[in-house]
Short mmCIF file of C-alpha atoms in Angstrom, two decimals:
data_model
loop_
_atom_site.label_atom_id
_atom_site.label_comp_id
_atom_site.label_asym_id
_atom_site.label_seq_id
_atom_site.Cartn_x
_atom_site.Cartn_y
_atom_site.Cartn_z
CA MET A 13 68.83 31.14 -58.36
CA PHE A 14 71.24 30.53 -61.21
CA LEU A 15 73.98 32.26 -63.17
CA ILE A 16 73.24 33.45 -66.69
CA ASN A 17 75.92 33.99 -69.30
CA CYS A 18 74.80 37.18 -71.03
CA PRO A 19 76.13 37.08 -74.62
CA TYR A 20 77.21 40.73 -74.22
CA CYS A 21 78.37 41.01 -70.58
CA GLY A 22 79.36 37.48 -69.53
CA GLU A 23 78.26 35.55 -66.49
CA ARG A 24 75.96 37.44 -64.14
CA ASP A 25 73.51 36.71 -61.34
CA GLN A 26 69.98 35.80 -62.46
CA GLN A 27 68.69 38.69 -60.34
CA GLU A 28 69.90 41.11 -63.04
CA PHE A 29 67.70 39.48 -65.69
CA LYS A 30 64.04 39.55 -66.60
CA ALA A 31 62.39 36.52 -68.16
CA GLY A 32 60.48 37.37 -71.32
CA GLY A 33 58.58 34.16 -71.92
CA GLU A 34 58.46 31.73 -74.81
CA ALA A 35 60.73 32.55 -77.77
CA HIS A 36 60.15 32.36 -81.51
CA ILE A 37 56.48 33.36 -81.42
CA GLU A 38 56.17 35.16 -84.70
CA ARG A 39 54.18 38.39 -84.88
CA PRO A 40 51.30 37.96 -87.35
CA LYS A 41 52.28 39.23 -90.80
CA GLN A 42 48.73 40.32 -91.67
CA PRO A 43 47.16 41.38 -88.34
CA THR A 44 43.99 42.69 -89.96
CA GLU A 45 43.23 39.32 -91.48
CA LEU A 46 43.57 37.30 -88.28
CA SER A 47 40.52 35.48 -86.88
CA ASP A 48 39.71 35.67 -83.16
CA ASP A 49 41.02 32.13 -82.73
CA GLU A 50 44.33 33.04 -84.34
CA TRP A 51 44.63 36.13 -82.15
CA ALA A 52 44.00 34.01 -79.03
CA GLU A 53 46.65 31.56 -80.19
CA TYR A 54 49.19 34.32 -80.75
CA LEU A 55 48.44 36.38 -77.63
CA PHE A 56 47.62 33.85 -74.93
CA MET A 57 48.33 30.20 -75.76
CA ARG A 58 51.71 28.95 -74.59
CA LYS A 59 53.58 25.66 -74.81
CA ASN A 60 54.62 25.92 -71.14
CA ILE A 61 56.87 22.90 -71.58
CA LYS A 62 58.18 20.74 -68.74
CA GLY A 63 61.60 20.00 -70.18
CA VAL A 64 63.69 21.84 -72.77
CA GLN A 65 62.10 25.16 -73.66
CA PHE A 66 63.20 28.11 -75.86
CA GLU A 67 62.85 31.45 -74.07
CA ARG A 68 63.59 35.15 -74.37
CA TRP A 69 65.48 36.89 -71.59
CA ASN A 70 66.46 40.52 -71.03
CA HIS A 71 69.53 41.74 -69.13
CA ALA A 72 67.34 44.37 -67.46
CA HIS A 73 69.85 45.54 -64.84
CA GLY A 74 72.85 45.33 -67.18
CA CYS A 75 73.21 45.98 -70.89
CA ARG A 76 69.40 45.85 -71.29
CA LYS A 77 69.75 43.72 -74.41
CA TRP A 78 67.44 40.83 -75.30
CA PHE A 79 68.72 37.36 -76.09
CA ASN A 80 67.48 33.78 -76.34
CA MET A 81 68.00 30.88 -73.97
CA VAL A 82 67.44 27.13 -74.15
CA ARG A 83 66.60 25.92 -70.64
CA ASP A 84 65.36 22.72 -69.06
CA THR A 85 62.39 23.89 -67.00
CA SER A 86 62.30 20.69 -64.96
CA ASN A 87 65.63 21.47 -63.26
CA ASP A 88 66.46 25.05 -64.42
CA GLU A 89 69.62 23.89 -66.25
CA ILE A 90 70.64 26.30 -69.02
CA LYS A 91 71.52 24.39 -72.22
CA ALA A 92 72.44 27.20 -74.61
CA ILE A 93 72.30 30.97 -75.04
CA TYR A 94 72.20 32.73 -78.41
CA LYS A 95 71.60 36.24 -79.69
CA MET A 96 68.37 37.57 -81.16
CA GLY A 97 68.16 36.82 -84.87
CA GLU A 98 70.44 33.79 -84.63
CA LYS A 99 69.11 30.37 -85.46
CA PRO A 100 68.24 28.25 -82.40
CA PRO A 101 70.74 25.45 -81.80
CA SER A 102 69.50 22.00 -82.78
CA GLN A 103 69.25 19.67 -79.81
CA MET B 15 30.37 1.52 -44.16
CA ARG B 16 32.42 4.36 -42.79
CA ASN B 17 32.48 4.81 -39.01
CA LYS B 18 31.46 8.26 -37.84
CA TYR B 19 34.09 10.34 -36.06
CA SER B 20 32.79 11.65 -32.74
CA VAL B 21 33.85 12.18 -29.16
CA PHE B 22 32.59 8.65 -28.40
CA SER B 23 34.68 7.07 -31.17
CA LEU B 24 37.66 9.01 -29.83
CA ILE B 25 37.15 7.62 -26.32
CA LYS B 26 36.52 4.10 -27.62
CA ASN B 27 39.71 4.13 -29.70
CA ALA B 28 41.71 5.66 -26.86
CA LEU B 29 40.89 2.54 -24.82
CA SER B 30 42.55 0.38 -27.49
CA HIS B 31 45.57 2.70 -27.74
CA HIS B 32 44.41 4.11 -31.09
CA GLU B 33 45.43 0.90 -32.84
CA ASN B 34 42.02 -0.02 -34.25
CA TRP B 35 40.98 3.06 -36.22
CA GLN B 36 39.31 2.17 -39.47
CA ARG B 37 41.18 3.08 -42.70
CA ALA B 38 40.08 6.49 -43.92
CA TRP B 39 40.23 5.41 -47.57
CA LYS B 40 41.06 2.22 -49.45
CA ASP B 41 44.04 1.59 -51.72
CA PRO B 42 42.42 -0.02 -54.79
CA ALA B 43 43.97 -1.17 -58.06
CA PRO B 44 42.44 0.60 -61.05
CA LYS B 45 39.45 -1.03 -62.73
CA LYS B 46 39.42 -1.43 -66.52
CA GLU B 47 36.75 1.19 -67.02
CA TYR B 48 35.15 4.12 -65.18
CA ASP B 49 32.34 6.54 -65.97
CA ALA B 50 34.76 9.40 -65.27
CA VAL B 51 38.37 9.78 -64.17
CA ILE B 52 39.75 12.79 -62.34
CA VAL B 53 43.45 13.44 -62.99
CA GLY B 54 45.03 14.95 -59.89
CA GLY B 55 44.42 14.02 -56.25
CA GLY B 56 44.77 17.42 -54.65
CA GLY B 57 42.01 19.22 -52.80
CA HIS B 58 40.26 20.38 -55.99
CA GLY B 59 40.41 16.93 -57.63
CA LEU B 60 39.19 15.07 -54.55
CA ALA B 61 36.42 17.63 -54.00
CA THR B 62 35.37 17.17 -57.64
CA ALA B 63 35.13 13.40 -57.13
CA TYR B 64 33.24 13.88 -53.86
CA TYR B 65 30.58 16.12 -55.43
CA LEU B 66 30.31 13.93 -58.56
CA ALA B 67 29.41 11.02 -56.30
CA LYS B 68 27.29 12.97 -53.85
CA LYS B 69 25.29 15.34 -56.04
CA HIS B 70 25.37 13.66 -59.44
CA ASN B 71 25.23 9.97 -58.46
CA MET B 72 28.39 9.15 -60.39
CA ASN B 73 29.92 6.50 -58.13
CA ASN B 74 31.86 4.49 -60.70
CA ILE B 75 34.66 7.04 -60.90
CA ALA B 76 38.32 7.26 -59.97
CA VAL B 77 40.89 9.85 -58.94
CA VAL B 78 44.40 9.14 -60.24
CA GLU B 79 47.30 10.86 -58.51
CA LYS B 80 50.96 10.58 -59.55
CA GLY B 81 52.25 10.97 -55.99
CA TRP B 82 50.24 10.88 -52.80
CA ILE B 83 46.98 12.78 -52.28
CA GLY B 84 47.36 16.36 -51.11
CA GLY B 85 51.13 16.25 -51.76
CA GLY B 86 51.22 18.95 -54.43
CA ASN B 87 50.03 22.51 -54.05
CA THR B 88 47.40 21.42 -51.50
CA GLY B 89 50.29 20.79 -49.11
CA ARG B 90 52.31 23.82 -50.21
CA ASN B 91 49.99 26.81 -49.90
CA THR B 92 49.50 29.29 -47.07
CA THR B 93 45.87 28.16 -46.40
CA ILE B 94 44.24 31.58 -46.73
CA ILE B 95 40.51 31.64 -47.51
CA ARG B 96 38.66 34.81 -48.60
CA SER B 97 36.21 35.92 -51.27
CA ASN B 98 36.83 39.68 -51.60
CA TYR B 99 37.37 39.68 -55.36
CA LEU B 100 36.46 42.64 -57.58
CA TRP B 101 34.29 41.41 -60.45
CA ASP B 102 30.79 39.90 -60.21
CA ALA B 103 31.86 36.60 -61.78
CA SER B 104 34.73 36.15 -59.31
CA ALA B 105 32.64 37.24 -56.34
CA GLY B 106 30.09 34.56 -57.23
CA LEU B 107 32.77 31.91 -57.66
CA TYR B 108 34.82 32.57 -54.51
CA ASP B 109 31.89 33.34 -52.21
CA HIS B 110 30.22 30.09 -53.30
CA ALA B 111 33.36 28.35 -52.00
CA LEU B 112 33.42 30.37 -48.78
CA LYS B 113 29.79 29.43 -48.04
CA ILE B 114 30.65 25.73 -48.42
CA TRP B 115 33.71 26.16 -46.17
CA GLU B 116 31.40 27.44 -43.41
CA GLY B 117 29.69 24.05 -43.07
CA LEU B 118 32.39 21.77 -44.44
CA SER B 119 33.64 20.13 -41.23
CA GLN B 120 30.08 19.06 -40.36
CA GLU B 121 29.33 17.90 -43.87
CA LEU B 122 32.48 15.78 -44.16
CA ASN B 123 32.48 14.65 -40.50
CA TYR B 124 36.12 15.69 -40.63
CA ASN B 125 37.56 18.71 -38.84
CA VAL B 126 39.09 20.92 -41.53
CA MET B 127 39.90 23.47 -38.81
CA PHE B 128 38.23 26.31 -40.70
CA SER B 129 38.91 29.44 -38.68
CA GLN B 130 37.15 32.69 -39.62
CA ARG B 131 39.80 34.91 -38.11
CA GLY B 132 39.45 37.62 -40.77
CA VAL B 133 41.74 38.69 -43.59
CA MET B 134 43.07 42.23 -43.77
CA ASN B 135 44.52 43.71 -46.98
CA LEU B 136 46.76 46.75 -46.47
CA ALA B 137 47.08 49.92 -48.56
CA HIS B 138 50.49 51.63 -48.78
CA ASN B 139 49.94 54.39 -51.32
CA LEU B 140 47.08 56.54 -52.57
CA GLN B 141 46.34 54.26 -55.52
CA ASP B 142 46.11 51.29 -53.13
CA VAL B 143 43.61 53.28 -51.05
CA ARG B 144 41.47 54.05 -54.10
CA ASP B 145 41.66 50.45 -55.38
CA LEU B 146 40.81 48.90 -52.02
CA LYS B 147 37.89 51.31 -51.43
CA ARG B 148 36.55 50.45 -54.88
CA ARG B 149 36.91 46.75 -54.14
CA THR B 150 35.14 47.18 -50.77
CA HIS B 151 32.18 48.83 -52.51
CA ALA B 152 32.12 46.15 -55.23
CA ASN B 153 32.19 43.40 -52.58
CA ARG B 154 29.31 44.90 -50.63
CA LEU B 155 27.21 45.24 -53.79
CA ASN B 156 27.76 41.51 -54.28
CA GLY B 157 26.74 40.67 -50.72
CA ILE B 158 30.28 39.95 -49.55
CA ASP B 159 31.22 41.36 -46.16
CA ALA B 160 33.93 43.98 -46.45
CA VAL B 161 34.87 47.08 -44.50
CA TYR B 162 37.47 49.74 -45.13
CA LEU B 163 39.71 50.58 -42.17
CA ASN B 164 41.80 53.70 -41.65
CA THR B 165 45.32 53.51 -40.18
CA GLU B 166 44.15 53.69 -36.54
CA GLU B 167 41.58 50.97 -37.13
CA VAL B 168 44.23 48.76 -38.77
CA LYS B 169 46.45 49.25 -35.71
CA LYS B 170 43.57 48.45 -33.38
CA PHE B 171 42.69 45.25 -35.27
CA CYS B 172 46.30 44.05 -35.43
CA PRO B 173 48.42 45.91 -32.86
CA ILE B 174 51.80 44.47 -33.90
CA ILE B 175 51.74 46.24 -37.29
CA ASN B 176 54.12 49.16 -37.54
CA THR B 177 51.84 52.05 -38.59
CA SER B 178 54.49 54.73 -38.19
CA PRO B 179 54.31 57.31 -41.01
CA ASP B 180 58.11 57.17 -41.24
CA ILE B 181 58.48 53.70 -42.76
CA ARG B 182 59.28 53.30 -46.46
CA TYR B 183 55.75 52.15 -47.36
CA PRO B 184 53.50 53.52 -44.58
CA VAL B 185 50.17 51.86 -43.83
CA LEU B 186 47.47 54.23 -45.11
CA GLY B 187 44.54 51.90 -44.46
CA GLY B 188 43.20 48.51 -45.35
CA THR B 189 40.19 46.32 -45.95
CA LEU B 190 38.86 43.63 -43.69
CA GLN B 191 36.76 40.59 -44.54
CA ARG B 192 35.73 39.07 -41.22
CA ARG B 193 34.26 35.86 -42.70
CA ALA B 194 37.63 35.09 -44.27
CA GLY B 195 40.34 33.07 -42.53
CA THR B 196 42.35 29.87 -42.77
CA ALA B 197 41.86 26.09 -42.75
CA ARG B 198 44.04 23.04 -42.32
CA HIS B 199 45.24 22.15 -45.83
CA ASP B 200 45.87 18.41 -45.34
CA ALA B 201 42.54 17.91 -43.59
CA VAL B 202 40.69 19.28 -46.60
CA ALA B 203 42.27 16.70 -48.92
CA TRP B 204 41.87 13.88 -46.38
CA GLY B 205 38.28 14.82 -45.53
CA TYR B 206 37.22 14.85 -49.19
CA ALA B 207 39.16 11.63 -49.87
CA ARG B 208 37.43 9.87 -46.99
CA GLY B 209 34.04 11.17 -48.06
CA ALA B 210 34.53 10.23 -51.73
CA ASP B 211 35.91 6.78 -50.85
CA ALA B 212 32.87 6.07 -48.66
CA MET B 213 30.65 6.68 -51.69
CA GLY B 214 32.63 4.21 -53.82
CA VAL B 215 35.18 6.47 -55.53
CA ASP B 216 38.51 4.73 -56.22
CA ILE B 217 41.45 6.86 -55.10
CA ILE B 218 44.51 5.53 -56.93
CA GLN B 219 47.81 6.93 -55.72
CA ASN B 220 51.27 6.57 -57.33
CA CYS B 221 49.55 6.41 -60.70
CA GLU B 222 50.90 8.91 -63.22
CA VAL B 223 49.06 9.76 -66.43
CA LYS B 224 51.26 9.17 -69.47
CA GLY B 225 48.84 9.85 -72.29
CA ILE B 226 45.27 10.77 -73.22
CA LYS B 227 43.73 8.44 -75.80
CA ARG B 228 41.47 10.17 -78.30
CA ASN B 229 39.18 8.86 -80.98
CA GLY B 230 38.88 11.84 -83.26
CA ASP B 231 37.38 14.56 -81.11
CA SER B 232 36.34 12.38 -78.16
CA VAL B 233 38.20 10.99 -75.19
CA GLU B 234 38.52 7.18 -75.01
CA GLY B 235 40.71 6.75 -71.95
CA ILE B 236 44.02 7.46 -70.27
CA GLU B 237 47.36 5.69 -70.32
CA THR B 238 48.86 5.50 -66.85
CA THR B 239 51.81 3.89 -65.10
CA LYS B 240 49.27 1.33 -63.82
CA GLY B 241 47.93 0.53 -67.30
CA PHE B 242 45.21 1.79 -69.61
CA ILE B 243 41.96 3.02 -68.07
CA LYS B 244 38.93 3.30 -70.33
CA THR B 245 36.65 6.26 -69.73
CA LYS B 246 34.53 8.72 -71.69
CA LYS B 247 35.06 11.62 -69.30
CA VAL B 248 38.39 12.95 -68.03
CA GLY B 249 38.53 15.90 -65.65
CA VAL B 250 42.04 17.31 -65.37
CA VAL B 251 42.83 19.06 -62.09
CA ALA B 252 46.61 19.04 -62.30
CA ALA B 253 47.49 22.63 -61.24
CA GLY B 254 51.06 23.45 -62.33
CA HIS B 255 51.20 20.39 -64.58
CA SER B 256 47.98 21.20 -66.50
CA SER B 257 49.91 22.16 -69.64
CA VAL B 258 51.78 18.83 -69.52
CA ILE B 259 48.46 16.94 -69.65
CA ALA B 260 47.07 19.36 -72.27
CA ASN B 261 50.10 18.70 -74.48
CA MET B 262 49.35 14.95 -74.22
CA ALA B 263 45.83 15.61 -75.50
CA GLY B 264 47.08 17.92 -78.24
CA ILE B 265 45.42 21.09 -77.00
CA ARG B 266 46.95 24.37 -75.85
CA LEU B 267 46.22 26.36 -72.72
CA PRO B 268 46.96 30.00 -71.89
CA LEU B 269 49.06 29.03 -68.87
CA GLU B 270 52.57 29.58 -67.57
CA SER B 271 53.83 27.48 -64.66
CA LYS B 272 56.01 29.33 -62.19
CA PRO B 273 57.50 28.71 -58.75
CA LEU B 274 55.68 30.29 -55.80
CA GLN B 275 57.46 30.20 -52.46
CA ALA B 276 56.35 30.15 -48.86
CA LEU B 277 58.07 29.70 -45.53
CA VAL B 278 57.30 29.06 -41.89
CA SER B 279 59.06 30.16 -38.73
CA GLU B 280 59.78 28.34 -35.52
CA PRO B 281 56.60 27.97 -33.42
CA VAL B 282 55.89 30.71 -30.89
CA LYS B 283 53.01 31.67 -28.62
CA PRO B 284 49.96 33.37 -30.21
CA ILE B 285 51.01 36.76 -31.53
CA ILE B 286 48.86 37.40 -34.63
CA ASP B 287 45.21 36.30 -34.54
CA THR B 288 44.29 37.23 -38.09
CA VAL B 289 45.68 37.12 -41.64
CA VAL B 290 47.37 40.26 -42.94
CA MET B 291 48.21 40.64 -46.61
CA SER B 292 49.95 43.40 -48.45
CA ASN B 293 50.14 43.41 -52.23
CA ALA B 294 52.25 46.52 -52.61
CA VAL B 295 55.25 45.36 -50.54
CA HIS B 296 54.46 41.72 -51.14
CA ALA B 297 54.21 40.28 -47.66
CA TYR B 298 51.50 38.24 -46.07
CA VAL B 299 51.49 36.48 -42.77
CA SER B 300 49.29 34.44 -40.47
CA GLN B 301 49.97 32.08 -37.58
CA SER B 302 49.23 28.38 -37.66
CA ASP B 303 47.60 26.58 -34.75
CA LYS B 304 51.03 25.07 -34.02
CA GLY B 305 52.36 28.61 -33.58
CA GLU B 306 54.46 28.92 -36.72
CA LEU B 307 54.29 32.16 -38.67
CA VAL B 308 53.15 31.23 -42.18
CA ILE B 309 54.60 33.64 -44.71
CA GLY B 310 53.84 33.78 -48.40
CA ALA B 311 56.40 35.07 -50.87
CA GLY B 312 56.03 35.87 -54.56
CA THR B 313 56.42 34.08 -57.87
CA ASP B 314 59.50 34.05 -60.03
CA ASP B 315 59.00 35.49 -63.52
CA TYR B 316 60.31 32.47 -65.46
CA VAL B 317 58.65 29.16 -66.26
CA SER B 318 59.92 26.37 -64.02
CA TYR B 319 58.71 23.01 -62.77
CA SER B 320 61.62 22.59 -60.35
CA GLN B 321 59.66 23.44 -57.16
CA LYS B 322 62.50 25.78 -56.24
CA GLY B 323 62.32 29.55 -56.38
CA SER B 324 64.93 32.28 -56.30
CA HIS B 325 66.45 33.42 -53.04
CA GLN B 326 65.90 37.13 -53.72
CA ILE B 327 62.13 36.56 -53.79
CA VAL B 328 62.19 35.28 -50.20
CA GLU B 329 64.60 38.03 -49.19
CA GLY B 330 62.30 40.74 -50.58
CA THR B 331 59.31 39.33 -48.73
CA LEU B 332 61.18 39.09 -45.44
CA ASN B 333 62.43 42.68 -45.79
CA ALA B 334 58.82 43.81 -46.08
CA ILE B 335 57.73 41.59 -43.16
CA LEU B 336 60.41 43.08 -40.94
CA GLU B 337 59.46 46.64 -41.76
CA LEU B 338 55.77 45.99 -41.09
CA TYR B 339 56.36 43.78 -38.01
CA PRO B 340 59.58 44.82 -36.24
CA ILE B 341 58.62 42.39 -33.43
CA PHE B 342 59.52 39.47 -35.75
CA SER B 343 63.14 40.61 -36.21
CA ARG B 344 64.63 37.77 -34.17
CA MET B 345 62.37 34.99 -35.43
CA ARG B 346 64.11 32.07 -37.09
CA MET B 347 62.70 30.44 -40.17
CA LEU B 348 62.26 26.67 -40.07
CA ARG B 349 61.29 25.65 -43.56
CA GLN B 350 61.03 27.17 -47.03
CA TRP B 351 59.56 25.53 -50.11
CA GLY B 352 58.21 26.19 -53.59
CA GLY B 353 55.11 25.03 -55.41
CA ILE B 354 54.42 25.23 -59.13
CA VAL B 355 51.45 27.45 -59.89
CA ASP B 356 49.65 27.66 -63.24
CA ILE B 357 49.04 31.31 -64.00
CA CYS B 358 46.43 32.60 -66.44
CA PRO B 359 46.91 35.93 -68.26
CA ASP B 360 43.90 37.42 -66.45
CA ALA B 361 44.71 35.90 -63.01
CA SER B 362 41.40 34.01 -63.03
CA PRO B 363 40.90 30.26 -63.23
CA ILE B 364 39.61 28.05 -66.03
CA LEU B 365 36.79 25.57 -65.25
CA SER B 366 35.78 24.54 -68.68
CA LYS B 367 34.94 22.09 -71.40
CA THR B 368 37.48 21.87 -74.20
CA SER B 369 37.38 21.32 -77.96
CA ILE B 370 37.67 17.58 -77.21
CA LYS B 371 34.43 15.91 -76.11
CA GLY B 372 34.73 14.44 -72.62
CA LEU B 373 37.88 16.36 -71.71
CA TYR B 374 37.48 19.01 -69.03
CA PHE B 375 40.06 21.29 -67.43
CA ASN B 376 40.04 22.87 -63.98
CA CYS B 377 43.23 24.94 -63.89
CA GLY B 378 44.73 28.41 -63.90
CA TRP B 379 44.09 29.01 -60.20
CA GLY B 380 47.59 30.45 -60.09
CA THR B 381 48.62 31.72 -56.69
CA GLY B 382 45.22 31.49 -54.99
CA GLY B 383 43.47 28.18 -55.51
CA PHE B 384 43.27 26.78 -51.98
CA LYS B 385 40.48 29.14 -50.90
CA ALA B 386 38.27 27.91 -53.73
CA THR B 387 38.70 24.17 -53.13
CA PRO B 388 35.09 23.26 -52.14
CA GLY B 389 33.43 25.57 -54.68
CA SER B 390 35.81 24.55 -57.44
CA GLY B 391 35.05 20.87 -56.83
CA ASP B 392 31.30 21.48 -56.69
CA LEU B 393 31.17 23.52 -59.92
CA PHE B 394 33.62 21.31 -61.82
CA ALA B 395 31.59 18.23 -60.85
CA HIS B 396 28.50 19.99 -62.23
CA THR B 397 30.37 20.81 -65.47
CA ILE B 398 31.54 17.20 -65.94
CA ALA B 399 28.22 15.56 -65.00
CA ASN B 400 26.04 17.79 -67.21
CA ASP B 401 28.61 18.53 -69.91
CA GLU B 402 27.63 22.16 -69.31
CA PRO B 403 29.04 24.72 -66.88
CA HIS B 404 27.09 25.87 -63.83
CA LYS B 405 26.06 29.52 -64.06
CA LEU B 406 28.71 30.38 -61.44
CA ASN B 407 31.59 29.08 -63.56
CA ALA B 408 30.21 29.92 -67.01
CA ALA B 409 32.42 33.02 -67.22
CA PHE B 410 35.53 30.95 -66.49
CA ASN B 411 35.51 29.09 -69.79
CA LEU B 412 38.45 28.57 -72.10
CA ASN B 413 36.72 30.51 -74.87
CA ARG B 414 37.13 33.82 -73.02
CA PHE B 415 40.64 34.07 -74.45
CA VAL B 416 39.12 34.06 -77.93
CA SER B 417 36.13 36.31 -77.21
CA GLY B 418 38.18 38.74 -75.13
CA ASP B 419 35.74 38.53 -72.21
CA LEU B 420 38.52 38.24 -69.63
CA VAL B 421 38.01 38.40 -65.85
CA ASP B 422 40.93 40.59 -64.80
CA GLU B 423 41.61 39.89 -61.12
CA HIS B 424 45.25 41.03 -60.94
CA GLY B 425 44.21 43.53 -58.27
CA ALA B 426 42.51 41.00 -56.00
CA ALA B 427 45.01 38.18 -56.52
CA ALA B 428 47.30 38.71 -53.58
CA VAL B 429 50.51 37.75 -55.37
CA ALA B 430 51.63 40.17 -58.06
CA HIS B 431 52.48 38.45 -61.30
#
């Protein structure tokens, strides 16, 4: 269990949040032209990194807003939090 | 030559104060080259090596393990074995494993303590009842033993369950697979290790894979902390760390690695002689031969390799346990731990070739891989030896995520995720 600093509400217990998986996966611009391989890549394939990973989180039991997080998945340390639409911090 | 374990060897060694037992497996340094290398010395990896040597005459092979054998998820699961899955493909896969379990101690000359004490799955709402009845019918059509029990029959089979209609999630019924049960997790790894070693397999512990060497689209070998090992075939059986190895080889997998927690209580006298699972309230419990209650909790929803889960997950499970088994209210918990499970989007495993020649993956078992250990090893060995899947694992290929032919077992996987 860890504390998460919601960019809208401040520091709250992780229990209030829902993890939304890998961030910055772009929705296909031309869905009708995608091959089956490209669909599989978009829908199912994940980096699943051991180390620093970019993720989406939702403050589900709070402001219900989505935001991004940079987290080290090997020890759960949160490196940075930034709002949707903002550029990810360079490491 | 490996000495046979028997009552006579036990007596003989007792006379010398158990100081002269033969080593169960050697501790070799890696050779320069093998015909195949298995990455991951858990139950599945060791079973794969065992069947490669036994059924496919591949004796010049090695298992490399970054820690000690059986120290990952093999030593962290709740040891439940069953095969009551919904779809035909899964029924074939898991019941193949269950059939091997039934003769495994004799085959390995190693007591894996397989105990067919039955597994009961509870229903707590009308949809559960419909789903479990459907699954019972599907199981029976596939030749898997399954019966549906009403509330009174559940109570009769396991009297300590609170079947009062007044509880928050009352017990409306359940299914029972009598051939299902538990086994001793360490013994499975040790038994397969001993058997594989006796056939010439090198089991190399404390040897972490650092890279996969490719020549175009073929595997050439692996870089490890004990040097480069040349091989044309690499079978990866790395559970929660499968994506880490895949990233080394430059391929992507549809996996997310998440913490799954379990806990055991102080040991008490026999109180529950079966395994009871409940998906809806997320509680499952059995009792080990030492007397500890073995309780499985759920997964966290975020990716983590930290082998620690969130406290509220354990709390939620224990709330459900207490409502279903008020008799456990004063039990004290001894240990709690987390394992990292690799979860597939369809809650079914991957036993497959990849786009790289000579690279095979056995992963995605998620929250329920222990039960499949013997079958998984047998079928993965077949896939590696023949460079083609066996008909029982053909459906569990990596290409199903492209074709859309998924095997959705979210209902039969006991842990909701």
